[in-house]
mmCIF file with all atom_site columns, C-alpha atoms in Angstrom:
data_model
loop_
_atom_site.group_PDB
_atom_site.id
_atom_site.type_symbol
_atom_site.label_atom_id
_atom_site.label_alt_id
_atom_site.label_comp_id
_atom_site.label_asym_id
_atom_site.label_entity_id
_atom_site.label_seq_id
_atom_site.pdbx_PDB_ins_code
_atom_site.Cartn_x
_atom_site.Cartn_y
_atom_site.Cartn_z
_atom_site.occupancy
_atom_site.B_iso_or_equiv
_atom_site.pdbx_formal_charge
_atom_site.auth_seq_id
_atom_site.auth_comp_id
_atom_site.auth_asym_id
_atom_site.auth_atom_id
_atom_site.pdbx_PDB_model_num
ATOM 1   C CA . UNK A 1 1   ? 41.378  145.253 -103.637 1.00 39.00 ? 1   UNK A CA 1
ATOM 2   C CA . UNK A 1 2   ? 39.490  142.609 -105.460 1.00 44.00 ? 2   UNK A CA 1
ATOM 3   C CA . UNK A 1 3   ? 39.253  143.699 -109.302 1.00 40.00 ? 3   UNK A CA 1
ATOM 4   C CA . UNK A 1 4   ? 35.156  143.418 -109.172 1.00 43.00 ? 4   UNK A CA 1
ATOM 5   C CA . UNK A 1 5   ? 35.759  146.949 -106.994 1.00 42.00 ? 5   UNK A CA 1
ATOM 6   C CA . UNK A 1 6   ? 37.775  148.529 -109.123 1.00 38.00 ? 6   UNK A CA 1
ATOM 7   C CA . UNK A 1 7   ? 35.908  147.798 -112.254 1.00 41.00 ? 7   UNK A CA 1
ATOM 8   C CA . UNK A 1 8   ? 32.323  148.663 -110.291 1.00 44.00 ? 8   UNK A CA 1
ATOM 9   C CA . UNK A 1 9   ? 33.086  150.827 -107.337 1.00 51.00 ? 9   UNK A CA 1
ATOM 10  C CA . UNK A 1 10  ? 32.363  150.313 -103.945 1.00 62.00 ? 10  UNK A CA 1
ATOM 11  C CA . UNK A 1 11  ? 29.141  149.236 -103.259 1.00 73.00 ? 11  UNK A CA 1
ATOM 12  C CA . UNK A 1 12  ? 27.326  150.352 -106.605 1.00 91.00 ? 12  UNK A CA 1
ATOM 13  C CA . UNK A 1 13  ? 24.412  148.726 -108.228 1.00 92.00 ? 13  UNK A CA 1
ATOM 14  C CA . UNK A 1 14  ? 26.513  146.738 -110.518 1.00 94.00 ? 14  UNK A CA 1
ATOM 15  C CA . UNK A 1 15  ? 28.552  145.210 -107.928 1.00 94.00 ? 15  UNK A CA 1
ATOM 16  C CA . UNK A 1 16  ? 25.897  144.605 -105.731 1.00 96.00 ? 16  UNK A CA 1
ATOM 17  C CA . UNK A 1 17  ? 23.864  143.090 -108.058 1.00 96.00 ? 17  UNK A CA 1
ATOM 18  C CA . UNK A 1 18  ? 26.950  140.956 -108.738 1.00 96.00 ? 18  UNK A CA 1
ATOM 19  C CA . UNK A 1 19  ? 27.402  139.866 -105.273 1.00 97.00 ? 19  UNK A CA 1
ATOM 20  C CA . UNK A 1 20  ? 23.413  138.680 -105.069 1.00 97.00 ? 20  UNK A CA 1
ATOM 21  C CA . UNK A 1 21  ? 23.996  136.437 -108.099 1.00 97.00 ? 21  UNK A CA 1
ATOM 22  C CA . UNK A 1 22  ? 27.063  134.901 -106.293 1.00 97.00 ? 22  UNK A CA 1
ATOM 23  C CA . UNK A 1 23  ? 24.311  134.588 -103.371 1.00 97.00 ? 23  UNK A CA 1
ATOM 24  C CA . UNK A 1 24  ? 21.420  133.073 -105.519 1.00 97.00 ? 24  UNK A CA 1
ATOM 25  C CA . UNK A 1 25  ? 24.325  130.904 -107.406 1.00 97.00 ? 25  UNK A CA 1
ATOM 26  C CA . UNK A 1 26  ? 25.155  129.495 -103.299 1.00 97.00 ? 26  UNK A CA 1
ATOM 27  C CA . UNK A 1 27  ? 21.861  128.904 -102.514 1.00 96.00 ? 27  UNK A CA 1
ATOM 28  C CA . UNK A 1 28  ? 21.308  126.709 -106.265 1.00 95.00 ? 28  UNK A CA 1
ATOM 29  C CA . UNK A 1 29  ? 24.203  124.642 -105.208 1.00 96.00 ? 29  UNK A CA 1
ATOM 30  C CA . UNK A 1 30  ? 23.413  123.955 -101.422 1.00 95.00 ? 30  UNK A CA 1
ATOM 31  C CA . UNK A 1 31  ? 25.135  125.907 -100.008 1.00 97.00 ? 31  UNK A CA 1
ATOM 32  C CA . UNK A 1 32  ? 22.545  127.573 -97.988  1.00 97.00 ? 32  UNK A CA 1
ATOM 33  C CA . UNK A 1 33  ? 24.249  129.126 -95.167  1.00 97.00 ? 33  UNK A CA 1
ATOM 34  C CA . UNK A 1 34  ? 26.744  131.028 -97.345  1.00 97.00 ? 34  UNK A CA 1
ATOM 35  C CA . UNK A 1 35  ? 23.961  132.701 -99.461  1.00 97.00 ? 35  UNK A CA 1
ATOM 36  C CA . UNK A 1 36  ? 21.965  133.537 -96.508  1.00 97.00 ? 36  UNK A CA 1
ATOM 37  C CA . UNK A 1 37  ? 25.278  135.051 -94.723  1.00 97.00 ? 37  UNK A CA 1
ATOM 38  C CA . UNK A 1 38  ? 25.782  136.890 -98.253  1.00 97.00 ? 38  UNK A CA 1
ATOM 39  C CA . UNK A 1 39  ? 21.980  138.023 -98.729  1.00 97.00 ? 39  UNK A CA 1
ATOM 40  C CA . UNK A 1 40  ? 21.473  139.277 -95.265  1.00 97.00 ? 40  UNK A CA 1
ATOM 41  C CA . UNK A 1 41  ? 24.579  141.377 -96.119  1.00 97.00 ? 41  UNK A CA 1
ATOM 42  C CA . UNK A 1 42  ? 24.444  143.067 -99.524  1.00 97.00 ? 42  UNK A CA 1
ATOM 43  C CA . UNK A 1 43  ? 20.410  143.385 -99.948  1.00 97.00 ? 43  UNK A CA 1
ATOM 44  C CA . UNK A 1 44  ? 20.546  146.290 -97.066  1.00 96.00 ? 44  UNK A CA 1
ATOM 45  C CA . UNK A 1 45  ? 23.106  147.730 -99.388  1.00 96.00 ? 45  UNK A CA 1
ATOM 46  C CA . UNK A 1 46  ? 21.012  147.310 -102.531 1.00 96.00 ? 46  UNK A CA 1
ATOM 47  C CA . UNK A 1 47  ? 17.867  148.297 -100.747 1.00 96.00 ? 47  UNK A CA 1
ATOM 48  C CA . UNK A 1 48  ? 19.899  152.010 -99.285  1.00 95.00 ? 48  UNK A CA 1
ATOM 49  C CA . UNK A 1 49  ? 20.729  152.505 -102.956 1.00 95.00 ? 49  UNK A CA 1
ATOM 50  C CA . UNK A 1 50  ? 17.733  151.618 -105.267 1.00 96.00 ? 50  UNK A CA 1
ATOM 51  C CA . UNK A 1 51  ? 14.810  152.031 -102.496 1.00 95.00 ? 51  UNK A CA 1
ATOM 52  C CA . UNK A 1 52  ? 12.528  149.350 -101.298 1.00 93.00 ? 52  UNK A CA 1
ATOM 53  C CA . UNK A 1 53  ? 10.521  148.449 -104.129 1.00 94.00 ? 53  UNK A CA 1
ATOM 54  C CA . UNK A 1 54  ? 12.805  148.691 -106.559 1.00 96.00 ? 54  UNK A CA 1
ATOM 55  C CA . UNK A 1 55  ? 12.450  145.475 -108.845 1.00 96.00 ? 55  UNK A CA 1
ATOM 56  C CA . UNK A 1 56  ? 15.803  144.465 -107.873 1.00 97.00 ? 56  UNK A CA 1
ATOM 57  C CA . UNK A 1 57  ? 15.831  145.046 -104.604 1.00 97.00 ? 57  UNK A CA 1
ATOM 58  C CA . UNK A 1 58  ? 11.869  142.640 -104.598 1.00 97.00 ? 58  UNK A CA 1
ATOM 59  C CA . UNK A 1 59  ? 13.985  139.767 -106.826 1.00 97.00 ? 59  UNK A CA 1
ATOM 60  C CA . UNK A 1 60  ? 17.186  139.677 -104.296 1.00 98.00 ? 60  UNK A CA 1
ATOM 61  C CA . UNK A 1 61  ? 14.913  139.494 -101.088 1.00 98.00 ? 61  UNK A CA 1
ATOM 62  C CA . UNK A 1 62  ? 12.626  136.861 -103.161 1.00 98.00 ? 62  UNK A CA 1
ATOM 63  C CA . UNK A 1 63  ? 15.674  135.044 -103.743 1.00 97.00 ? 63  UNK A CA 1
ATOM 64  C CA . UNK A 1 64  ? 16.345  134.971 -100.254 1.00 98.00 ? 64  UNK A CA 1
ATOM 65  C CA . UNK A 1 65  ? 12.756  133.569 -99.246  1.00 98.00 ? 65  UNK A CA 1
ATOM 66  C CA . UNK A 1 66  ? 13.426  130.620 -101.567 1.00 97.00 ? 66  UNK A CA 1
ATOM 67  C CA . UNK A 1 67  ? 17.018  130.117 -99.570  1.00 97.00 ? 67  UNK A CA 1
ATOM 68  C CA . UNK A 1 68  ? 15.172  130.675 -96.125  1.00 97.00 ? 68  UNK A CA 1
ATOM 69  C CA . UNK A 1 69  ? 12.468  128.298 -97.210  1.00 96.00 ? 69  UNK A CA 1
ATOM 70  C CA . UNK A 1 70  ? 15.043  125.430 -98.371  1.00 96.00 ? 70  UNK A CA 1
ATOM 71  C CA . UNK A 1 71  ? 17.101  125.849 -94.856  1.00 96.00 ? 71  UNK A CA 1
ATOM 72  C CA . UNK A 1 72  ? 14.362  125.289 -92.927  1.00 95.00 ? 72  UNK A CA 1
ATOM 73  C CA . UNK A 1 73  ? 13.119  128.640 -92.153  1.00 97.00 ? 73  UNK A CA 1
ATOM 74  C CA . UNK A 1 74  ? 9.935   129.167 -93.178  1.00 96.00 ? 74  UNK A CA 1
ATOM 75  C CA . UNK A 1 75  ? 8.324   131.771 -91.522  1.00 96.00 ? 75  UNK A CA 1
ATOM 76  C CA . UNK A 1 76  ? 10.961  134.237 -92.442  1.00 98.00 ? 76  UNK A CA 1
ATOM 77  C CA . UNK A 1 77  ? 10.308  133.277 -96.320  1.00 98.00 ? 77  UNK A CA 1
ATOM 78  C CA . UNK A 1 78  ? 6.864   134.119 -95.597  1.00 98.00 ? 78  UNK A CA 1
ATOM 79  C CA . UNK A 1 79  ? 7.250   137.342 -94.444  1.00 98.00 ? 79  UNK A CA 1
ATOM 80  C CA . UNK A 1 80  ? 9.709   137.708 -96.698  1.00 98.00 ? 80  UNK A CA 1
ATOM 81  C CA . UNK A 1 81  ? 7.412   136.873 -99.728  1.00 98.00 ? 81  UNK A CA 1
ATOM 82  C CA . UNK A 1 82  ? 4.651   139.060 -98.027  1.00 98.00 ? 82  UNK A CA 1
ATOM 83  C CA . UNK A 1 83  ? 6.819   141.780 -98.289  1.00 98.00 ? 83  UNK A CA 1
ATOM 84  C CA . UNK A 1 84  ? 7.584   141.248 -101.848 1.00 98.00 ? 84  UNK A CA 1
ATOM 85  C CA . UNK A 1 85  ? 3.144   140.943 -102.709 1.00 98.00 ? 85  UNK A CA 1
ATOM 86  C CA . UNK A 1 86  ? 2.745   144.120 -100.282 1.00 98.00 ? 86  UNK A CA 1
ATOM 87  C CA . UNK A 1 87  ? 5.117   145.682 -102.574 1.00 97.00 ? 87  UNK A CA 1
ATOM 88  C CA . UNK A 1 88  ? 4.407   144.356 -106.126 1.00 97.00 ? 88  UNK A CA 1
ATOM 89  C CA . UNK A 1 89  ? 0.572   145.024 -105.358 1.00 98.00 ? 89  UNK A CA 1
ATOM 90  C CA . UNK A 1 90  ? 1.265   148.375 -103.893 1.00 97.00 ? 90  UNK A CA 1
ATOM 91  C CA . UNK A 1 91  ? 3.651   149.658 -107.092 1.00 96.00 ? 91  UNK A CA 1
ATOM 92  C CA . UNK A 1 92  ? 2.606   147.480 -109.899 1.00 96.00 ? 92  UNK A CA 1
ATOM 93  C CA . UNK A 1 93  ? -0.851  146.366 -109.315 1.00 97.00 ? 93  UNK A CA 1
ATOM 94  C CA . UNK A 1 94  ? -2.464  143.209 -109.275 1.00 96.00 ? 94  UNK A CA 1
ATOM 95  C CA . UNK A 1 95  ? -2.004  142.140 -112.870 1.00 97.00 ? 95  UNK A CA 1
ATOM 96  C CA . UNK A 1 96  ? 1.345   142.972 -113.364 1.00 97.00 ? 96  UNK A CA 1
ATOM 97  C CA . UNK A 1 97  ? 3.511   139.440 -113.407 1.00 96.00 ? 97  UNK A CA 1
ATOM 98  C CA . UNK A 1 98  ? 6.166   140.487 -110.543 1.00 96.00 ? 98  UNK A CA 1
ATOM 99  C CA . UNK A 1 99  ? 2.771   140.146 -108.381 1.00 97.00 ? 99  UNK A CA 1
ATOM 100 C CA . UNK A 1 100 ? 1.574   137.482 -109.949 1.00 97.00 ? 100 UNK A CA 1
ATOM 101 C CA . UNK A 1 101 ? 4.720   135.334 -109.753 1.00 96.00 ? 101 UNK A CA 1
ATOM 102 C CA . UNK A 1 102 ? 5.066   136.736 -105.584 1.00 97.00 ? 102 UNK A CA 1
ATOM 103 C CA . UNK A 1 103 ? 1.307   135.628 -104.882 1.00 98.00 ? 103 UNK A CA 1
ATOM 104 C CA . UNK A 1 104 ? 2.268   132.195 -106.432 1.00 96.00 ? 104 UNK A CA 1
ATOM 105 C CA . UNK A 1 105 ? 5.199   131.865 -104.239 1.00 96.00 ? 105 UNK A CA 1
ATOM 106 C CA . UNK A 1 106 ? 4.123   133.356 -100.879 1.00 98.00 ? 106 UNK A CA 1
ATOM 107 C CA . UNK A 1 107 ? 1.466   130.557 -101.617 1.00 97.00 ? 107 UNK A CA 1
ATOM 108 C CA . UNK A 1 108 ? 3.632   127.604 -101.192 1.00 96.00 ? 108 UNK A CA 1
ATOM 109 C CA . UNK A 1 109 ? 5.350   129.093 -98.788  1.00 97.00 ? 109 UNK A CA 1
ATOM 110 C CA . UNK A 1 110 ? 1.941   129.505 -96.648  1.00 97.00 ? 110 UNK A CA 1
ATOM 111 C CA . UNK A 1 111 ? 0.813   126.352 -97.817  1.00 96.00 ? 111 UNK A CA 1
ATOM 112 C CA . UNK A 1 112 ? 4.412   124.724 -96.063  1.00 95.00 ? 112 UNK A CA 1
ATOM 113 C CA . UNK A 1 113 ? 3.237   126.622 -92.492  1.00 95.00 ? 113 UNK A CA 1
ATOM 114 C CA . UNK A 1 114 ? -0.447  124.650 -92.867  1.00 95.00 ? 114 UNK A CA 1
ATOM 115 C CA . UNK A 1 115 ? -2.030  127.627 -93.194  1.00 96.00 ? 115 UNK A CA 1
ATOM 116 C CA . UNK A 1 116 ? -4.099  126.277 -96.467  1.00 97.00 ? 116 UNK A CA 1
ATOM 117 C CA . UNK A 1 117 ? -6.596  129.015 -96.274  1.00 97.00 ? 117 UNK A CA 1
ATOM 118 C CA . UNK A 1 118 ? -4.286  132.449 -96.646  1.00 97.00 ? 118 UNK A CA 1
ATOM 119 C CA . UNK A 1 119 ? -2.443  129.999 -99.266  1.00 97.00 ? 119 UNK A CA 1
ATOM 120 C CA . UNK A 1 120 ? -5.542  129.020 -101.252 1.00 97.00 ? 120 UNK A CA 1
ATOM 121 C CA . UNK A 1 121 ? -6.573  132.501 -101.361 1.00 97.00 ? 121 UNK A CA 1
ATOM 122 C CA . UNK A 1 122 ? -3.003  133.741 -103.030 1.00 98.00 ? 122 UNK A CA 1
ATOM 123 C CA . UNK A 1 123 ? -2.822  131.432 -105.013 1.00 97.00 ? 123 UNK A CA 1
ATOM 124 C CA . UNK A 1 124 ? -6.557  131.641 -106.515 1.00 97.00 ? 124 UNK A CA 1
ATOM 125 C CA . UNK A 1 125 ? -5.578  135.262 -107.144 1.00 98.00 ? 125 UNK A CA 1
ATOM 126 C CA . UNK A 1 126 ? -2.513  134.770 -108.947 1.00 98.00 ? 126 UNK A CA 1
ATOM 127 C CA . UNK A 1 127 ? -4.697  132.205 -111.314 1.00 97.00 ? 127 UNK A CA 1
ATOM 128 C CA . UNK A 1 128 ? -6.925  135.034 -112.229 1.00 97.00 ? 128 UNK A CA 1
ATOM 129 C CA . UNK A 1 129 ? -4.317  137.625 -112.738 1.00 98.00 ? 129 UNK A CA 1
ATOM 130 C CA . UNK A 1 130 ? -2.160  135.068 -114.777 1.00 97.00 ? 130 UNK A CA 1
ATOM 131 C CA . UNK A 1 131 ? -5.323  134.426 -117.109 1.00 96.00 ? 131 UNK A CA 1
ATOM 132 C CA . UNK A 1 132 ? -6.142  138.126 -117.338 1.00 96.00 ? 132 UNK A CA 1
ATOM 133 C CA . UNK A 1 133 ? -2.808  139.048 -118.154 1.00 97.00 ? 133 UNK A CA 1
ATOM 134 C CA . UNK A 1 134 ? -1.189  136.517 -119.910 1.00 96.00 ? 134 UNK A CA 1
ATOM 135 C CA . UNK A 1 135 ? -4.503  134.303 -121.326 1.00 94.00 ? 135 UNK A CA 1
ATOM 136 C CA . UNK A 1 136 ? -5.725  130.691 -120.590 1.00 92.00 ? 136 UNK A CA 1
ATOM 137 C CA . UNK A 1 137 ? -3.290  128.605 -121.871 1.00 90.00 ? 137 UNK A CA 1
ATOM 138 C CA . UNK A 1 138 ? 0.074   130.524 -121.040 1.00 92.00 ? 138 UNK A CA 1
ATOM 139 C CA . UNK A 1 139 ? 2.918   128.879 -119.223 1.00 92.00 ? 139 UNK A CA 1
ATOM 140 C CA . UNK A 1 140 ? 2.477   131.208 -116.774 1.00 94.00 ? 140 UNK A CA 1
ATOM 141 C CA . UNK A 1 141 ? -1.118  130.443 -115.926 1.00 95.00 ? 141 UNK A CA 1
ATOM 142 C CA . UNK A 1 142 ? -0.573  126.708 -116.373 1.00 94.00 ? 142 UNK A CA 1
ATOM 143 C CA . UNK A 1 143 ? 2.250   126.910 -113.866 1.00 93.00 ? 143 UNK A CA 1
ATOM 144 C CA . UNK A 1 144 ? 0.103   129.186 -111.051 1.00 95.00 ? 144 UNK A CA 1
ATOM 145 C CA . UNK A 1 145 ? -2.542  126.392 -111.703 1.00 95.00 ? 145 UNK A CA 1
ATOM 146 C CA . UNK A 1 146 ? -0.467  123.337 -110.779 1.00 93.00 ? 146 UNK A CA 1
ATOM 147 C CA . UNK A 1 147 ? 0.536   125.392 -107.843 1.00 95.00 ? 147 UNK A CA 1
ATOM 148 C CA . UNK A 1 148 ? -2.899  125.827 -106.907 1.00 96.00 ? 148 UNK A CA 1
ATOM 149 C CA . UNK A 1 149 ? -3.832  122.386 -107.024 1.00 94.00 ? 149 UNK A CA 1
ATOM 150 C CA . UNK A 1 150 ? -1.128  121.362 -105.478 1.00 93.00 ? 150 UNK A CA 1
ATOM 151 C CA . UNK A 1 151 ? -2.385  123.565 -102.714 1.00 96.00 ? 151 UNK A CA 1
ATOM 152 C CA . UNK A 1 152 ? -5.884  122.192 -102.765 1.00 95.00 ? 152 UNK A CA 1
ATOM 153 C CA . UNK A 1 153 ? -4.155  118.565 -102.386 1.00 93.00 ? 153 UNK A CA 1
ATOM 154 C CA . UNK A 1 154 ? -2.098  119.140 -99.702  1.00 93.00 ? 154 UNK A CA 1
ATOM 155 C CA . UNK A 1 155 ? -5.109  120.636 -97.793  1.00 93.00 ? 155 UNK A CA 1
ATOM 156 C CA . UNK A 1 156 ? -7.054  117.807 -98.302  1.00 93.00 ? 156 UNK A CA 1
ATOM 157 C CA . UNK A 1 157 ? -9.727  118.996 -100.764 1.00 93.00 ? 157 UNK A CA 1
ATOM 158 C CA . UNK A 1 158 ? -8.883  115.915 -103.353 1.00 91.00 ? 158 UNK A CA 1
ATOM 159 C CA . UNK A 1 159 ? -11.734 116.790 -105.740 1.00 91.00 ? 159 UNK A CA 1
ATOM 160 C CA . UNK A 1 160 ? -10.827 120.281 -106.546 1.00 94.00 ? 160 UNK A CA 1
ATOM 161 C CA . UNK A 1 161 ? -7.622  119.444 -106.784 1.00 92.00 ? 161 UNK A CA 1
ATOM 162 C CA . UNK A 1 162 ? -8.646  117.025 -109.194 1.00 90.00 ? 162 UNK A CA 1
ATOM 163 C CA . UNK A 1 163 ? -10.536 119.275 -110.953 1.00 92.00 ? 163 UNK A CA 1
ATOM 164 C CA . UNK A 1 164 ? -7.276  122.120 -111.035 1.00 93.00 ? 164 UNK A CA 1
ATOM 165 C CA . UNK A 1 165 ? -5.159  119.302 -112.668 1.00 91.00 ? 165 UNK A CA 1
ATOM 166 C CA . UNK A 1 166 ? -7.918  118.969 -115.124 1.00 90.00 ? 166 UNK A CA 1
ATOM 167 C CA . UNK A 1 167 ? -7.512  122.148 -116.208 1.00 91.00 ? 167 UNK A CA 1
ATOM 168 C CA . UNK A 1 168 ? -3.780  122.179 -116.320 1.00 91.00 ? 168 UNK A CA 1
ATOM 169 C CA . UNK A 1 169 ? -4.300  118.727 -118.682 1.00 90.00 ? 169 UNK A CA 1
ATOM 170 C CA . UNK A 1 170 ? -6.768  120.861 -120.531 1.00 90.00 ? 170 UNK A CA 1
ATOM 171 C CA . UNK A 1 171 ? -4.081  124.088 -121.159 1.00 91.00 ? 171 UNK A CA 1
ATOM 172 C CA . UNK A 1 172 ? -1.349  121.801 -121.786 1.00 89.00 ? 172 UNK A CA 1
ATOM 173 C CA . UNK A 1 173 ? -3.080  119.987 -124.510 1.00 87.00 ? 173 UNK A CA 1
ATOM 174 C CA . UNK A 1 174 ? -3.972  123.101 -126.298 1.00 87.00 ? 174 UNK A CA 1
ATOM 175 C CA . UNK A 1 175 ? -0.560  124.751 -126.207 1.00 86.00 ? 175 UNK A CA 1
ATOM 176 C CA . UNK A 1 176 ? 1.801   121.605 -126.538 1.00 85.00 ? 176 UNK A CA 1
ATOM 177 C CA . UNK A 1 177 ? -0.924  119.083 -128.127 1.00 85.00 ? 177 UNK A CA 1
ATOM 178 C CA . UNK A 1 178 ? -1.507  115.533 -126.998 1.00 80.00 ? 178 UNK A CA 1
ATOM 179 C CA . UNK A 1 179 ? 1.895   114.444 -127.215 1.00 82.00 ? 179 UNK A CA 1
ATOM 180 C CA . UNK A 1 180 ? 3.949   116.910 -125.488 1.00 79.00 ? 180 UNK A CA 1
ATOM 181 C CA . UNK A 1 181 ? 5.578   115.075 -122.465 1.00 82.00 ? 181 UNK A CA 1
ATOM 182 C CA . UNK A 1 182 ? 4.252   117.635 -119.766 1.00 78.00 ? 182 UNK A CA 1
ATOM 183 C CA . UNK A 1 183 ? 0.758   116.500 -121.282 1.00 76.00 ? 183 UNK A CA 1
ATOM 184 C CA . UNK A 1 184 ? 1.550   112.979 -121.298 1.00 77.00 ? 184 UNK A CA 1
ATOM 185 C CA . UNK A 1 185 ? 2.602   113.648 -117.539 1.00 76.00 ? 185 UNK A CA 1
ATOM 186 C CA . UNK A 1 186 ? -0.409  115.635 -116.424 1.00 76.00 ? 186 UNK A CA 1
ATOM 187 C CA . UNK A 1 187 ? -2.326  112.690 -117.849 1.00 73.00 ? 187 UNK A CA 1
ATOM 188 C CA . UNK A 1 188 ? -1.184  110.058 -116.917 1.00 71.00 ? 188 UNK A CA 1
ATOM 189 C CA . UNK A 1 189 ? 0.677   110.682 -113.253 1.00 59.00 ? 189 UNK A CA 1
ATOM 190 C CA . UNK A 1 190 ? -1.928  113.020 -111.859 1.00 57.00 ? 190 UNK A CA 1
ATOM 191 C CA . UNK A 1 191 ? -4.791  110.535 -111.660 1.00 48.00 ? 191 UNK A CA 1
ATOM 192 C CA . UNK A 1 192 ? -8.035  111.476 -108.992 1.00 44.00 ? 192 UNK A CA 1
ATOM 193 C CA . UNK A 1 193 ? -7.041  110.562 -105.666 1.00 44.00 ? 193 UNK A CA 1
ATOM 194 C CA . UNK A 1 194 ? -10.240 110.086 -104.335 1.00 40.00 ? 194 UNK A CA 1
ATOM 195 C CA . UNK A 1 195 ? -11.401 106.919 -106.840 1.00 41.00 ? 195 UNK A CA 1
ATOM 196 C CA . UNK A 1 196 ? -7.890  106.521 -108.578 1.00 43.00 ? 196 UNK A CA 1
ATOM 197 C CA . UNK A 1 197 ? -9.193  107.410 -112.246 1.00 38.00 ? 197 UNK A CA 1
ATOM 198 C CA . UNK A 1 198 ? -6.812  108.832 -114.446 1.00 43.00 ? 198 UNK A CA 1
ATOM 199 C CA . UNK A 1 199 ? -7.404  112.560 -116.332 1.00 43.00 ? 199 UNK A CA 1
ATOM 200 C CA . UNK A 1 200 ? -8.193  109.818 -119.462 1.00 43.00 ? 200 UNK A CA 1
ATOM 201 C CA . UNK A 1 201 ? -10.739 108.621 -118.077 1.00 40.00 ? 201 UNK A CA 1
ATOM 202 C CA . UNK A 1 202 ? -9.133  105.228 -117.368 1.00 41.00 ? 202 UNK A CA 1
ATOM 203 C CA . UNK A 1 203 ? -8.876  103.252 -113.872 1.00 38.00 ? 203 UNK A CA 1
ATOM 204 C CA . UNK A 1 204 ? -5.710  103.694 -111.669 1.00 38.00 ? 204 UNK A CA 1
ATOM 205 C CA . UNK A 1 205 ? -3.730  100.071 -111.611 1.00 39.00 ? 205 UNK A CA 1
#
């Protein structure tokens, strides 16, 4: 009997839990099918145990939308990421950052099926949450905008995803200043696709 057992018990929350790491840890390091062998078999477990929308039980089968998503399977991390928003919104509300970090991801996720519309939407809401919640210039918000102009890129709106990565140059520079290098990045890689001018001001070369 491995000593993990004996320590936790069979099947309790702190061996479970243990056995998701190990799962997220597989999935970090490529090996894909292992974690999604190992998260198709403990987060029943975890789910019996804690409920459905327990927070733990949201972060393991989030976990396992990122793993789906990376092996190739990406309609199962969107439902799986759906489940995780129906969830969040339904117990925690809109504003609460479980839900606003889910809406950011089912996003992408959408946004990887084409389907640029349900993705935009998500992610326009977890914008407006993040600023309500955690204010303007917030790592969180700045992070849910690049997402959602990454979004507006790859559906081919270039000028209001110009316009998003203005605003992330904007948040950056007044929470890191003009010198931080995620500024220096935001300004100087993320230029206007549509007539190749930098955020500066300056002409693409």
């Amino acid at each position: 009997m491995a000593l993990s057992t004996i320590y936790f018990g069979k099947d309790s929350e702190e061996l479970l839990l243990t056995k998701l790491q190990g799962a997220r840890y597989l999935a970090n390091t490529g090996q894909l099918d292992q974690a999604n062998d190992a998260f198709i078999e403990y987060i029943p477990k975890l789910v019996m145990l804690l409920g459905s929308d327990s927070p733990s039980v949201l972060s393991a089968i989030s976990n396992h939308a990122v793993a789906c998503a990376h092996l190739g399977l990406v309609d199962d991390s969107v439902n799986k990421f759906r489940y995780c928003v129906k969830i969040a919104l339904a117990r925690f509300g809109e504003f609460h950052p479980l839900s606003i970090g889910y809406m950011s991801s089912l996003a992408g996720v959408l946004c990887m099926t084409g389907k640029h519309d349900q993705a935009l939407e998500y992610s326009s809401r977890a914008v407006d949450a993040s600023r309500k919640t955690f204010g303007i210039d917030h790592q969180q918000t700045i992070e849910a905008t690049q997402n959602l102009a990454s979004i507006y890129g790859e559906s081919g709106c270039l000028e209001e995803a110009f316009r998003q990565e203005q605003n992330v140059f904007e948040m950056q520079l007044n929470r890191y200043g003009k010198d931080n290098p995620s500024t220096l990045y935001t300004m100087n890689i993320n230029f206007r696709p549509a007539k190749g001018i930098h955020l500066d001001g300056s002409k693409r070369r």
